[in-house]
Amino acid sequence: MASSSSSRTLLTERRLPLLLSFFLLVLAILLLIFSSSSSFNYFPSAKDLLPSPSRSSPLPPISKPELPSNPTSVADFDETEADRDNGDAADEEDVGGGGGEEEVNIKWEVCKGGKTFQAADYIPCLDNWNAIKKLKSRRHMEHRERHCPKPSLRCLVPLPSRYKVPVPWPKSRDMVRLIFGFGMIMFLTPNSLNIRKTKTEYGGDYLVFLFSGTQFKDGVSKYIEFIEQNLPAINWGGHTRVVLDVGCGVASFGGYLMDRNVITMSFAPKDEHEAQIQFALERGIPAFLSVIGTQKLPFPDNVFDLIHCSRCRVHWDGDGGKPLLELNRILRPGGFFVWSATPVYRDNARDQTVWKSMVALTESICWKTVKKSMYSLGIGAVIYQKPISNSCYEKRVENNPPLCNEKNRAGISWYAPLDSCLPRISVGRTDIQNSWPASWPDRLNVGSSISEENATLDTKHWEKIVNNRYLQDLAIDWSNIRNVMDMNAGYGGFAAALVNQPLWVMNIVPANGPDTLGIIFDRGLIGVYHDWCESLDTYPRTYDLLHSAFLFENLKKRCDILDVAVEMDRILRPGGWVLIQDTAAMIKKMRPILHSLHWITTLHKKQILVGKKSFWRPNETST
């Protein structure tokens, strides 16, 4: 009996700790499940910013990822009140070094000018004179296309003599400083651009835009009103939100459409004599350098609501009509093309020959002429509309141009040759790619290529980050920021969160990653494809702020991060900002590189690297 009693006592003594351990384990599991099901309240990982590669297929829902083993690689903004009260204590700030990183020993040099460009306006992939000289032909503007130097040049673009920061928006739309780039000083021809030189209350010389010109006789605003009055279905800022302006000049058309909640991508080739895109960017208007030559524009199919050309000097019927076929590719089914050029309204033999050729070409691709009228002093415009189905294609007597074989077409339009065929229009209730988006601003959260739930989650997620952190805690003067670039845009949520701010965002979708650019356009935003292992086609000192979320960790597998930093330094204005969210290891690598460029950096919560570009240039006295 004694032995039996002793056994029961021993069993009881061992069972109680076992039960207690089991209870604590269950409690821990419940707490873990509860925290995992909390609200959408995290900073995205690289995986979150790279959704399904197929735009036409439904995208996976945006969900909270599991935290990685290294918690500093994903920022979590759930802070206690004490954290908020003592936030500054958790941040590091320094000017030239420190923070525990190793210094980068780089001897920076200033870029030298060439035969076709000034050093202060250097654009590596467009100013590669050695590659241009080797071209076999320039008939199709090959010399205006990208020819990037290999390896990338590691020099810093000098500042123009007497350089000053831009005039703030909105005054910059109508007035810019005379001196902001060598191109402006050397090659300025004010009469051709319809501007005048003046002095203002800011002091110094300025260029004032007169809002009219060879085409806008009654001013840009009147011209914009004329288009909508002739075709009310255009409905600026409602039905029509995203516009492309081809051969934009100094981008006055896009600049004044902003008053109507229209965002316009203005583009033109690089020109050495007037640098009109440089003017456009200095005015604070979205613009970039490109040409319809032999390669596709860096946009997806079926994304622009309206395309505009006012004397844009493009031979639409050239090379078998390939330039107009490229517009057809990127224009939304049911979208409009507004063409105002001398063949539309002049009767001389030369213009009428071009007009007849344009009539034949537009009919062959089933574009409908919906309006042709005069609007001012003998100047007129014609408005075409792209079909919404394939029925017209199938009824053509002559299959020319032919319908494309989709298997042979490039997926992403990056270094892709122009089509000589017509892409089919996908139709049907289940097709979400080609249906017209909701009117603005509803389309921001009711995209046609992303579910309403996912779009709303993405917007709310970025709104929380932008409003609670970016606009409040990072000591950035947002009142002086006009041009912003999101270097790894994902769904475009960062831009959507800033849509009510007086600025615009250029969304970049890496050409080597999943294709989400169509989603961005469907939401009523703008952007382009780009490979950050190469230089961007824009002038130096273009952007006020660069934003990067989990770009560099993936990018370092293909190129040197140092080359990307050089490009960031080139396109960012002195006094401009960069926001980098990446892994702790990548931030540790990037910070000393920025220090070597004499940027001021701040590290927030060990998760967000903020850099501010200085006016420093190596050997500045020699520039």
XYZ file of C-alpha atoms in Angstrom:
623
model
C 0.000 0.000 0.000
C 2.781 2.368 0.851
C 4.353 1.652 -2.468
C 1.050 2.373 -4.335
C 0.519 5.674 -2.478
C 4.021 6.757 -3.255
C 3.486 6.078 -6.961
C 0.298 8.168 -7.083
C 2.032 11.071 -5.313
C 4.894 10.975 -7.784
C 2.476 10.886 -10.736
C 0.562 13.878 -9.385
C 3.747 15.877 -8.857
C 4.814 15.240 -12.443
C 1.361 15.808 -13.985
C 0.860 19.307 -12.597
C 3.957 20.837 -14.256
C 3.037 19.034 -17.479
C -0.498 20.461 -17.431
C 0.850 23.919 -16.656
C 3.294 23.746 -19.582
C 0.529 22.576 -21.922
C -1.713 25.456 -20.799
C 1.032 28.037 -21.426
C 1.715 26.555 -24.872
C -1.967 26.839 -25.857
C -2.067 30.426 -24.578
C 1.009 31.333 -26.652
C -0.541 29.822 -29.778
C -3.764 31.793 -29.252
C -1.824 35.037 -28.816
C 0.140 34.330 -32.001
C -3.043 33.677 -33.981
C -4.640 36.848 -32.634
C -1.652 39.029 -33.537
C -1.432 37.494 -37.019
C -5.061 38.320 -37.736
C -4.697 41.956 -36.749
C -5.547 44.763 -39.153
C -3.676 45.558 -42.378
C -0.911 47.395 -40.594
C 2.578 46.678 -41.880
C 5.236 47.945 -44.233
C 5.428 45.775 -47.382
C 8.136 43.261 -48.031
C 9.691 42.841 -51.443
C 7.243 40.015 -52.118
C 4.268 42.299 -51.475
C 5.468 44.786 -54.070
C 5.829 42.082 -56.720
C 2.384 40.621 -57.452
C 1.400 38.080 -60.084
C 3.198 38.656 -63.410
C -0.012 38.314 -65.421
C -1.966 41.536 -65.671
C -4.979 39.912 -67.275
C -5.324 37.243 -64.599
C -6.779 38.115 -61.176
C -4.131 39.262 -58.734
C -3.693 37.577 -55.363
C -5.136 39.439 -52.388
C -2.807 41.697 -50.462
C -2.312 40.010 -47.128
C -0.036 40.491 -44.171
C 3.132 38.443 -44.612
C 4.760 36.363 -41.952
C 7.498 38.267 -40.200
C 10.949 37.122 -41.265
C 13.554 35.823 -38.864
C 15.259 39.214 -39.008
C 12.546 41.663 -37.881
C 14.457 44.719 -39.125
C 13.904 43.685 -42.743
C 10.202 44.572 -42.545
C 9.120 47.799 -40.891
C 6.162 47.610 -38.524
C 4.678 50.951 -37.555
C 2.671 49.741 -34.539
C 4.253 52.044 -31.988
C 3.435 52.651 -28.365
C 2.706 56.155 -27.092
C 6.168 56.205 -25.546
C 7.690 55.418 -28.929
C 5.806 58.313 -30.494
C 6.766 60.718 -27.724
C 10.434 59.760 -27.981
C 10.602 59.094 -31.694
C 13.518 61.451 -32.235
C 15.614 59.514 -29.756
C 15.257 56.398 -31.874
C 16.548 58.098 -35.019
C 20.126 58.654 -36.083
C 21.258 61.661 -38.079
C 24.652 62.526 -39.470
C 26.200 64.524 -42.269
C 29.135 62.574 -43.579
C 29.537 59.261 -41.832
C 29.100 57.295 -38.655
C 26.207 55.074 -37.738
C 28.468 52.034 -37.558
C 28.866 51.579 -41.312
C 32.186 51.242 -43.054
C 33.251 54.257 -45.074
C 33.300 53.881 -48.871
C 36.564 55.023 -50.384
C 35.524 56.460 -53.758
C 37.321 59.176 -55.675
C 34.437 60.887 -57.431
C 35.046 62.806 -60.644
C 32.929 65.248 -62.631
C 31.490 64.138 -65.990
C 32.934 65.776 -69.075
C 30.866 67.196 -71.920
C 30.744 65.900 -75.481
C 30.084 67.002 -79.047
C 26.302 66.955 -78.665
C 25.753 67.806 -74.998
C 26.914 69.949 -72.129
C 28.233 68.085 -69.084
C 25.595 69.668 -66.828
C 22.826 68.197 -69.000
C 24.370 64.738 -69.473
C 21.935 61.868 -70.204
C 24.093 58.715 -70.473
C 21.855 56.555 -72.692
C 20.978 59.402 -75.076
C 24.383 61.115 -75.211
C 26.447 58.042 -76.072
C 28.068 59.552 -79.152
C 30.384 56.591 -79.747
C 27.407 54.250 -80.127
C 25.449 56.728 -82.252
C 28.332 57.076 -84.744
C 28.244 53.316 -85.329
C 24.557 53.226 -86.308
C 23.918 51.944 -89.827
C 20.888 54.188 -90.294
C 19.140 57.199 -88.761
C 16.063 57.099 -91.011
C 13.789 56.026 -88.182
C 15.229 58.230 -85.407
C 17.566 55.482 -84.222
C 19.989 58.157 -82.976
C 17.315 59.428 -80.558
C 16.770 56.012 -79.003
C 18.589 54.470 -76.033
C 22.247 53.492 -76.462
C 23.571 52.983 -72.946
C 27.327 52.987 -72.259
C 28.862 49.707 -71.106
C 30.048 49.711 -68.418
C 28.069 52.503 -66.789
C 29.977 55.725 -66.217
C 30.709 56.556 -62.584
C 31.011 60.305 -62.837
C 28.898 63.025 -61.275
C 27.089 65.584 -63.424
C 28.288 69.105 -62.565
C 25.941 71.898 -61.612
C 25.331 74.652 -64.172
C 27.053 77.906 -63.451
C 24.971 80.036 -61.043
C 22.456 77.206 -60.651
C 19.454 77.951 -58.419
C 16.583 75.805 -57.225
C 13.340 75.943 -59.259
C 10.491 78.394 -58.852
C 7.901 76.744 -56.557
C 4.645 75.335 -57.901
C 2.159 76.621 -59.045
C 4.076 79.716 -60.221
C 6.558 77.447 -61.988
C 3.915 76.411 -64.521
C 4.067 79.877 -66.059
C 7.581 81.003 -65.128
C 11.022 79.391 -64.779
C 14.469 80.684 -63.971
C 16.602 81.630 -66.951
C 19.567 79.677 -65.606
C 18.938 76.092 -64.585
C 20.999 74.196 -67.179
C 23.718 74.824 -69.753
C 21.292 73.917 -72.525
C 19.123 76.873 -71.584
C 21.988 79.337 -71.703
C 23.654 78.106 -74.864
C 20.739 77.288 -77.151
C 17.725 79.264 -75.934
C 15.411 80.470 -78.719
C 12.498 82.206 -76.919
C 10.495 83.198 -80.000
C 10.128 79.616 -81.202
C 8.792 78.547 -77.802
C 6.535 81.600 -77.391
C 8.106 82.798 -74.144
C 9.599 86.065 -73.039
C 12.393 87.096 -70.709
C 11.526 89.196 -67.681
C 12.521 90.116 -64.144
C 10.228 89.291 -61.227
C 9.841 89.834 -57.523
C 12.137 86.827 -57.020
C 15.021 88.812 -58.473
C 17.094 87.830 -61.485
C 16.042 86.811 -64.978
C 13.083 84.539 -65.674
C 11.282 83.105 -68.654
C 7.525 83.625 -68.729
C 5.303 81.365 -70.854
C 2.644 83.158 -72.860
C 0.122 80.266 -72.950
C -0.339 80.423 -76.709
C 1.717 79.677 -79.788
C 1.475 78.472 -83.349
C -1.399 76.141 -82.453
C -2.938 77.674 -79.311
C -3.926 81.027 -80.815
C -6.509 81.745 -78.120
C -4.523 80.144 -75.313
C -4.192 76.587 -74.035
C -7.289 76.719 -71.821
C -9.514 77.753 -74.731
C -8.101 74.943 -76.843
C -8.821 72.392 -74.087
C -12.384 73.713 -73.797
C -12.816 73.505 -77.568
C -11.969 69.780 -77.566
C -14.520 68.945 -74.882
C -17.205 71.175 -76.402
C -16.841 69.389 -79.730
C -16.973 65.974 -78.085
C -18.559 66.084 -74.593
C -17.970 62.327 -74.216
C -14.323 63.154 -73.521
C -15.369 64.625 -70.152
C -12.015 65.898 -68.873
C -11.220 64.688 -65.355
C -14.079 62.175 -65.288
C -14.185 59.786 -68.206
C -10.771 60.985 -69.422
C -8.117 60.918 -66.716
C -4.824 59.633 -68.241
C -3.535 61.393 -71.383
C -0.429 61.097 -73.561
C 0.831 64.233 -75.331
C 3.088 63.312 -78.266
C 5.723 65.850 -79.286
C 4.610 68.004 -76.383
C 6.879 71.034 -76.793
C 7.138 72.689 -73.389
C 4.078 70.690 -72.195
C 1.598 73.545 -71.769
C -1.254 71.248 -72.865
C -0.540 68.798 -70.045
C 0.185 71.568 -67.580
C -3.234 73.163 -68.016
C -5.103 69.854 -68.049
C -4.060 69.509 -64.399
C -6.688 72.112 -63.564
C -9.253 69.556 -64.760
C -7.952 66.573 -62.765
C -6.252 65.105 -65.822
C -2.729 63.666 -65.526
C -0.761 63.882 -68.781
C 2.396 62.072 -69.810
C 4.165 64.523 -72.128
C 7.058 63.290 -74.224
C 9.314 64.327 -77.069
C 12.773 63.393 -78.390
C 15.883 64.977 -76.928
C 16.665 68.133 -78.883
C 19.944 69.977 -78.406
C 18.675 73.399 -79.448
C 15.614 74.089 -77.309
C 15.614 71.385 -74.595
C 11.826 71.588 -74.396
C 11.444 68.572 -72.104
C 13.880 70.218 -69.718
C 11.590 73.263 -69.733
C 8.563 71.051 -69.057
C 10.187 69.339 -66.076
C 11.439 72.629 -64.686
C 7.866 73.929 -64.893
C 6.757 71.005 -62.700
C 4.847 69.166 -65.455
C 5.151 65.382 -66.004
C 7.392 64.772 -69.021
C 10.055 62.395 -70.290
C 12.355 61.911 -73.248
C 11.363 59.358 -75.870
C 10.750 58.906 -79.581
C 8.614 56.671 -81.782
C 11.468 55.259 -83.813
C 12.082 51.530 -84.094
C 11.099 50.449 -80.584
C 7.909 50.479 -78.558
C 7.226 53.209 -76.045
C 7.704 52.023 -72.417
C 3.964 51.563 -71.772
C 1.645 48.538 -71.657
C -1.117 47.884 -74.183
C -4.500 49.638 -73.826
C -3.743 52.179 -71.081
C -4.220 55.779 -72.295
C -7.710 57.285 -72.293
C -6.727 59.912 -74.865
C -3.656 60.656 -76.975
C -2.958 64.162 -78.257
C -0.725 65.500 -81.010
C -0.531 69.175 -81.879
C 1.919 69.625 -84.768
C 4.079 66.919 -83.222
C 6.067 66.347 -86.455
C 5.518 62.595 -86.477
C 4.972 60.969 -89.869
C 2.156 58.670 -88.808
C 2.034 56.924 -92.161
C 5.781 56.359 -92.282
C 7.381 52.895 -92.268
C 4.127 51.209 -93.205
C 2.152 53.111 -90.570
C 4.123 51.701 -87.612
C 4.049 54.988 -85.632
C 0.231 55.086 -85.719
C 0.060 51.351 -84.949
C 2.092 52.096 -81.806
C -0.497 54.676 -80.733
C -3.218 52.117 -81.439
C -1.393 49.626 -79.174
C -1.280 51.893 -76.125
C -4.683 53.585 -76.641
C -7.588 52.108 -74.689
C -10.383 50.469 -76.701
C -12.888 53.295 -77.093
C -10.155 55.862 -76.440
C -9.632 59.039 -78.485
C -6.810 60.448 -80.602
C -6.850 64.244 -81.051
C -4.741 65.421 -83.997
C -4.248 69.117 -84.711
C -1.815 69.617 -87.571
C -1.625 71.429 -90.894
C -2.854 68.420 -92.983
C -6.138 68.638 -91.036
C -6.960 72.216 -92.056
C -4.748 73.348 -94.954
C -5.562 72.812 -98.632
C -2.104 72.910 -100.224
C -0.987 69.864 -102.187
C 1.606 68.691 -99.687
C -0.739 68.752 -96.689
C -3.588 67.174 -98.614
C -1.340 64.299 -99.664
C -0.567 63.626 -96.013
C -4.251 63.946 -95.110
C -5.350 61.405 -97.717
C -2.696 58.999 -96.488
C -3.915 59.482 -92.901
C -7.524 58.816 -93.942
C -6.530 55.534 -95.579
C -4.400 54.479 -92.610
C -7.001 55.235 -89.923
C -9.664 53.415 -91.912
C -7.409 50.364 -92.256
C -7.091 50.098 -88.458
C -10.812 50.808 -87.930
C -10.447 54.164 -86.226
C -13.659 56.148 -86.520
C -13.584 59.871 -87.306
C -15.960 61.271 -84.701
C -15.293 65.001 -85.156
C -13.418 67.346 -87.465
C -13.787 71.080 -86.948
C -12.061 74.476 -86.944
C -11.434 76.210 -83.665
C -9.378 79.370 -84.127
C -8.111 81.583 -86.946
C -8.166 78.878 -89.559
C -6.746 76.128 -87.320
C -8.632 72.895 -86.686
C -8.460 69.390 -85.244
C -9.773 65.917 -85.942
C -10.782 63.405 -83.253
C -10.554 59.655 -83.908
C -11.853 56.834 -81.729
C -10.405 53.327 -81.409
C -12.925 50.454 -81.749
C -14.110 48.468 -78.730
C -14.370 45.112 -80.498
C -12.805 43.056 -83.285
C -15.878 43.129 -85.537
C -14.480 45.862 -87.797
C -11.159 44.035 -88.137
C -12.954 40.896 -89.268
C -15.056 42.758 -91.870
C -12.102 44.407 -93.624
C -11.844 43.540 -97.307
C -8.053 43.605 -97.076
C -6.315 42.210 -93.989
C -3.741 44.984 -93.938
C -2.299 45.583 -91.436
C -2.752 41.967 -90.336
C -3.923 40.898 -86.903
C -1.065 40.046 -84.575
C -0.074 36.555 -83.567
C -0.068 37.077 -79.814
C 2.461 34.298 -79.290
C 5.063 36.324 -81.184
C 4.528 39.608 -79.334
C 6.826 40.774 -76.537
C 5.380 40.673 -73.031
C 6.827 43.935 -71.662
C 7.543 46.810 -74.044
C 11.184 47.321 -73.097
C 13.633 47.260 -76.011
C 10.831 45.638 -78.011
C 10.500 46.352 -81.764
C 7.446 48.195 -83.060
C 4.520 46.066 -84.182
C 3.513 45.960 -87.846
C 0.207 44.324 -86.920
C -3.015 45.007 -84.992
C -3.401 43.399 -81.558
C -6.797 41.805 -81.063
C -9.201 43.462 -78.643
C -10.284 41.097 -75.887
C -13.965 41.520 -75.128
C -16.588 39.944 -72.889
C -17.927 40.213 -69.370
C -15.022 38.265 -67.943
C -12.422 40.470 -69.562
C -11.224 43.066 -67.062
C -8.242 44.298 -69.040
C -10.044 46.205 -71.788
C -13.137 47.509 -70.004
C -13.140 51.253 -69.346
C -12.260 52.140 -65.749
C -14.688 53.904 -63.448
C -14.788 57.699 -63.614
C -12.152 59.598 -61.693
C -11.636 59.609 -58.725
C -13.534 56.328 -58.185
C -11.145 54.443 -60.465
C -8.352 54.932 -57.941
C -9.970 52.228 -55.799
C -12.128 50.450 -58.387
C -9.515 49.405 -60.924
C -10.337 47.270 -63.924
C -7.238 45.104 -63.507
C -7.271 44.749 -59.750
C -10.192 43.863 -57.513
C -11.893 46.643 -55.583
C -10.961 44.933 -52.319
C -7.276 44.723 -53.202
C -7.159 48.293 -54.523
C -8.817 49.614 -51.368
C -6.462 47.654 -49.127
C -3.439 48.857 -51.068
C -4.544 52.487 -50.890
C -5.369 52.364 -47.161
C -2.105 50.598 -46.422
C -0.011 53.269 -48.143
C -2.168 56.105 -46.802
C -1.313 54.971 -43.292
C 2.404 54.873 -44.033
C 2.408 58.194 -45.893
C 0.185 60.086 -43.439
C 1.560 58.673 -40.193
C 5.224 58.497 -41.122
C 6.336 60.116 -44.371
C 4.415 63.381 -44.024
C 4.868 63.708 -40.265
C 8.070 62.227 -38.848
C 10.815 62.452 -41.464
C 11.520 66.209 -41.341
C 10.956 66.531 -45.091
C 9.683 69.878 -46.353
C 6.860 68.547 -48.554
C 5.747 72.076 -49.440
C 8.782 72.359 -51.742
C 8.285 68.978 -53.422
C 6.651 68.856 -56.849
C 8.230 66.009 -58.852
C 8.326 62.589 -57.169
C 9.514 59.239 -58.496
C 8.538 55.846 -57.066
C 11.399 53.618 -58.217
C 9.574 50.330 -57.501
C 5.904 51.233 -57.733
C 4.125 47.899 -57.301
C 0.378 48.597 -57.439
C 0.948 52.392 -57.357
C -0.292 52.679 -53.776
C 2.382 55.201 -52.765
C 1.267 57.548 -55.546
C -2.398 56.947 -54.702
C -1.750 57.971 -51.088
C -0.253 61.279 -52.292
C -2.937 62.046 -54.867
C -4.379 64.965 -52.875
C -0.988 66.602 -52.403
C 0.110 69.356 -54.859
C 2.628 67.060 -56.538
C 2.783 64.266 -59.129
C 4.414 60.843 -59.000
C 6.207 59.070 -61.831
C 5.692 55.362 -61.127
C 8.520 53.101 -62.314
C 7.859 49.391 -62.823
C 11.139 47.457 -63.212
C 11.230 45.888 -66.675
C 12.759 42.673 -65.340
C 10.016 42.092 -62.760
C 6.275 41.434 -62.630
C 4.204 43.697 -64.880
C 1.947 45.891 -62.737
C 2.115 49.052 -64.860
C -1.275 48.403 -66.453
C -2.817 48.386 -62.986
C -1.240 51.761 -62.239
C -2.758 53.306 -65.371
C -6.137 51.712 -64.674
C -6.086 53.457 -61.288
C -5.671 56.819 -63.040
C -1.922 57.218 -62.406
C 1.091 57.370 -64.738
C 4.392 55.552 -65.093
C 6.895 53.802 -67.346
C 8.922 50.609 -67.523
C 12.614 50.939 -66.695
C 15.647 48.844 -65.804
C 17.566 50.493 -62.970
C 20.770 48.792 -64.111
C 20.722 51.496 -66.806
C 20.289 55.255 -66.823
C 16.837 56.863 -67.002
C 15.893 59.047 -69.987
C 15.495 62.319 -68.167
C 17.570 65.437 -67.686
C 19.740 65.872 -64.586
C 18.228 67.566 -61.519
C 14.725 66.519 -62.550
C 13.087 65.159 -59.393
C 12.565 66.579 -55.920
C 12.101 63.210 -54.184
C 12.935 59.574 -54.980
C 11.115 56.763 -53.164
C 12.301 53.161 -53.123
C 10.625 50.243 -51.339
C 12.551 46.959 -51.490
C 14.193 47.635 -54.839
C 17.899 47.275 -54.134
C 17.967 43.827 -52.554
C 16.681 42.324 -55.805
C 18.583 44.728 -58.046
C 22.021 43.863 -56.640
C 21.789 40.417 -58.245
C 22.151 41.975 -61.714
C 24.261 45.117 -61.307
C 26.358 47.170 -58.926
C 24.336 49.253 -56.476
C 26.971 51.970 -56.760
C 25.896 52.593 -60.363
C 22.284 53.017 -59.241
C 23.378 55.528 -56.607
C 25.199 57.538 -59.301
C 21.995 57.647 -61.342
C 19.968 58.730 -58.319
C 22.451 61.534 -57.747
C 22.108 62.583 -61.388
C 18.318 62.859 -61.522
C 17.752 64.311 -58.036
C 17.838 68.068 -57.532
C 20.301 69.579 -55.026
C 18.314 69.828 -51.816
C 16.119 66.918 -52.946
C 15.267 63.875 -50.857
C 15.431 60.108 -51.122
C 13.369 57.617 -49.060
C 14.734 54.073 -49.019
C 12.957 51.116 -47.426
C 14.895 47.872 -47.764
C 16.537 45.131 -45.733
C 18.802 46.158 -42.860
C 21.810 44.786 -44.738
C 21.025 46.804 -47.854
C 20.435 50.001 -45.889
C 23.792 49.459 -44.194
C 25.378 49.199 -47.647
C 23.577 52.199 -49.163
C 24.181 54.668 -46.359
C 27.968 55.036 -46.694
C 27.573 55.400 -50.471
C 25.282 58.388 -49.890
C 27.797 59.746 -47.387
C 30.538 59.553 -50.011
C 28.335 61.827 -52.157
C 28.143 64.263 -49.221
C 24.443 63.631 -48.666
C 22.906 64.132 -45.233
C 21.279 60.916 -44.020
C 18.876 59.950 -41.257
C 17.950 56.429 -40.225
C 14.447 56.044 -38.775
C 13.609 53.016 -36.616
C 16.497 51.200 -38.377
C 14.098 50.676 -41.267
C 13.834 53.878 -43.351
C 16.903 55.604 -44.742
C 16.290 59.259 -45.574
C 18.890 61.115 -47.604
C 19.117 64.757 -48.611
C 21.315 65.690 -51.552
C 23.716 68.572 -51.019
C 25.145 71.064 -53.517
C 28.574 69.401 -53.288
C 30.401 68.475 -56.481
C 33.985 67.172 -56.676
C 36.514 69.713 -57.969
C 33.728 72.273 -58.045
C 36.042 75.136 -58.956
C 36.859 73.448 -62.264
C 33.171 73.221 -63.310
